[in-house]
Coordinates of C-alpha atoms in Angstrom, one line a residue:
M135 CA -61.9 -46.7 17.2
T136 CA -60.9 -43.2 18.3
D137 CA -59.1 -42.0 21.3
L138 CA -62.5 -41.8 23.1
G139 CA -63.4 -45.4 22.4
F140 CA -66.1 -45.0 19.8
P141 CA -66.0 -45.4 16.0
P142 CA -66.0 -42.1 14.1
A143 CA -69.5 -42.7 12.8
V144 CA -70.8 -42.7 16.4
H145 CA -69.1 -39.4 17.1
I146 CA -70.5 -37.9 13.9
L147 CA -74.1 -38.9 14.7
G148 CA -73.6 -37.6 18.3
A149 CA -72.3 -34.3 17.0
A150 CA -75.1 -33.9 14.5
G151 CA -77.6 -34.5 17.3
F152 CA -75.9 -32.1 19.6
I153 CA -75.8 -29.4 17.0
W154 CA -79.5 -30.0 16.2
L155 CA -80.4 -29.7 19.9
M156 CA -78.4 -26.5 20.4
T157 CA -79.9 -24.9 17.3
T158 CA -83.4 -25.9 18.5
L159 CA -82.8 -24.5 22.0
G160 CA -81.3 -21.3 20.6
S161 CA -84.3 -20.7 18.3
A162 CA -86.8 -21.6 21.1
I163 CA -86.0 -18.2 22.8
V164 CA -88.8 -16.7 20.7
F165 CA -91.4 -18.6 22.8
F166 CA -90.3 -16.7 25.9
F167 CA -90.6 -13.1 24.6
K168 CA -93.6 -11.4 23.0
S169 CA -91.3 -8.8 21.6
F170 CA -87.7 -7.7 21.8
G171 CA -86.8 -4.2 22.9
E172 CA -84.0 -2.4 21.0
K173 CA -81.5 -3.0 23.8
L174 CA -82.1 -6.7 24.0
H175 CA -82.1 -7.0 20.2
A176 CA -78.7 -5.2 20.1
I177 CA -77.3 -7.4 22.8
I178 CA -78.4 -10.6 21.1
L179 CA -77.1 -9.5 17.7
G180 CA -73.8 -8.3 19.2
S181 CA -73.2 -11.5 21.2
T182 CA -74.1 -13.6 18.2
A183 CA -71.7 -11.7 16.0
G184 CA -68.9 -12.2 18.5
I185 CA -69.6 -15.9 18.8
M186 CA -69.7 -16.4 15.0
T187 CA -66.6 -14.3 14.4
A188 CA -64.6 -16.3 17.0
A189 CA -66.0 -19.6 15.7
S190 CA -65.1 -18.6 12.1
F191 CA -61.6 -17.8 13.0
W192 CA -60.8 -20.7 15.5
S193 CA -62.7 -23.4 13.7
L194 CA -62.1 -22.5 10.1
L195 CA -59.5 -19.8 9.3
E196 CA -56.8 -20.7 11.9
P197 CA -56.8 -24.4 11.0
S198 CA -56.7 -23.5 7.3
I199 CA -53.7 -21.2 7.8
S200 CA -51.9 -23.7 10.0
L201 CA -52.5 -26.6 7.5
S202 CA -51.3 -24.5 4.6
V203 CA -48.1 -23.4 6.5
S204 CA -47.4 -27.0 7.6
R205 CA -47.5 -28.1 4.0
G206 CA -45.0 -25.5 3.0
G207 CA -47.3 -22.9 1.6
A208 CA -48.0 -19.4 2.5
G209 CA -50.6 -19.2 5.2
W210 CA -52.9 -16.8 3.5
T211 CA -53.4 -18.7 0.2
A212 CA -55.9 -21.4 1.3
A213 CA -57.8 -19.0 3.6
S214 CA -58.0 -16.4 0.9
A215 CA -59.2 -18.9 -1.7
G216 CA -61.9 -20.1 0.8
I217 CA -63.0 -16.5 1.6
A218 CA -63.2 -15.8 -2.2
A219 CA -65.3 -18.9 -2.8
G220 CA -67.6 -18.1 0.2
T221 CA -68.0 -14.6 -1.1
L222 CA -69.1 -15.8 -4.5
F223 CA -71.5 -18.3 -2.9
L224 CA -73.1 -15.6 -0.8
A225 CA -73.3 -13.2 -3.8
A226 CA -75.2 -16.0 -5.7
A227 CA -77.4 -16.6 -2.6
D228 CA -78.1 -12.8 -2.4
A229 CA -79.1 -12.7 -6.1
L230 CA -81.5 -15.6 -5.4
T231 CA -83.0 -13.8 -2.4
E232 CA -83.9 -10.9 -4.7
K233 CA -86.3 -13.2 -6.5
I234 CA -88.0 -14.3 -3.3
K235 CA -87.9 -11.1 -1.2
G236 CA -91.6 -11.0 -0.6
E237 CA -91.7 -14.6 0.7
R238 CA -90.5 -14.4 4.3
G239 CA -90.6 -18.1 5.0
S240 CA -88.5 -18.9 1.9
L241 CA -86.0 -16.2 2.8
L242 CA -85.7 -17.5 6.4
M243 CA -85.2 -21.1 5.1
L244 CA -82.5 -19.9 2.7
S245 CA -80.6 -17.9 5.3
V246 CA -80.6 -20.8 7.8
T247 CA -79.4 -23.2 5.0
V248 CA -76.7 -20.8 4.0
H249 CA -75.6 -20.5 7.6
N250 CA -75.6 -24.3 8.2
I251 CA -73.5 -25.2 5.1
P252 CA -70.1 -23.9 6.4
E253 CA -71.0 -25.0 9.9
G254 CA -71.7 -28.5 8.8
L255 CA -68.6 -28.6 6.6
A256 CA -66.4 -27.5 9.5
V257 CA -67.8 -30.2 11.9
G258 CA -67.9 -32.9 9.2
V259 CA -64.2 -32.3 8.3
A260 CA -63.2 -32.2 11.9
F261 CA -64.8 -35.6 12.5
G262 CA -63.5 -36.9 9.2
L263 CA -60.0 -36.2 10.4
I264 CA -60.5 -38.5 13.3
A265 CA -60.6 -41.5 10.9
S266 CA -57.4 -40.4 9.3
G267 CA -55.7 -39.9 12.6
A268 CA -55.1 -36.2 11.8
A269 CA -57.3 -35.0 14.7
S270 CA -58.3 -36.3 18.1
A271 CA -62.0 -36.9 19.0
A272 CA -61.6 -34.3 21.7
A273 CA -60.5 -31.6 19.1
A274 CA -63.4 -32.6 16.8
W275 CA -65.9 -32.3 19.7
G276 CA -64.4 -28.9 20.4
V277 CA -65.3 -27.7 16.9
A278 CA -68.9 -29.2 17.3
V279 CA -69.4 -27.5 20.7
G280 CA -68.0 -24.2 19.3

């Protein structure tokens, strides 16, 4: 049991469902607009970039730096290794997209998949830490909501 009274598996299933619902609602915006003007498009891209930058730092980089420091290491080592690994992964994904450039549906599917891999890892690790006692359920839900 966790500090919120449910087993970690219940929290994980709830978080997965919540993330699915929010992704569905976010993508459903296309049903309400026939086209996007340049201003609205810029606002949407800018706000999305801000949200993703904040989420990347507070949900991934800051915890990585803190954990590295708490274990006696330099704060930048784990974060730098993760950034390097992510860069290599994206370079490989970019090389793959060159082969499917004309197939819009395939490119969209690949970009959503590439986006969801680190998001899923962050949320999965946060909820996995509940079972070990290294994180509270409230903190893990904070990562899922972010």
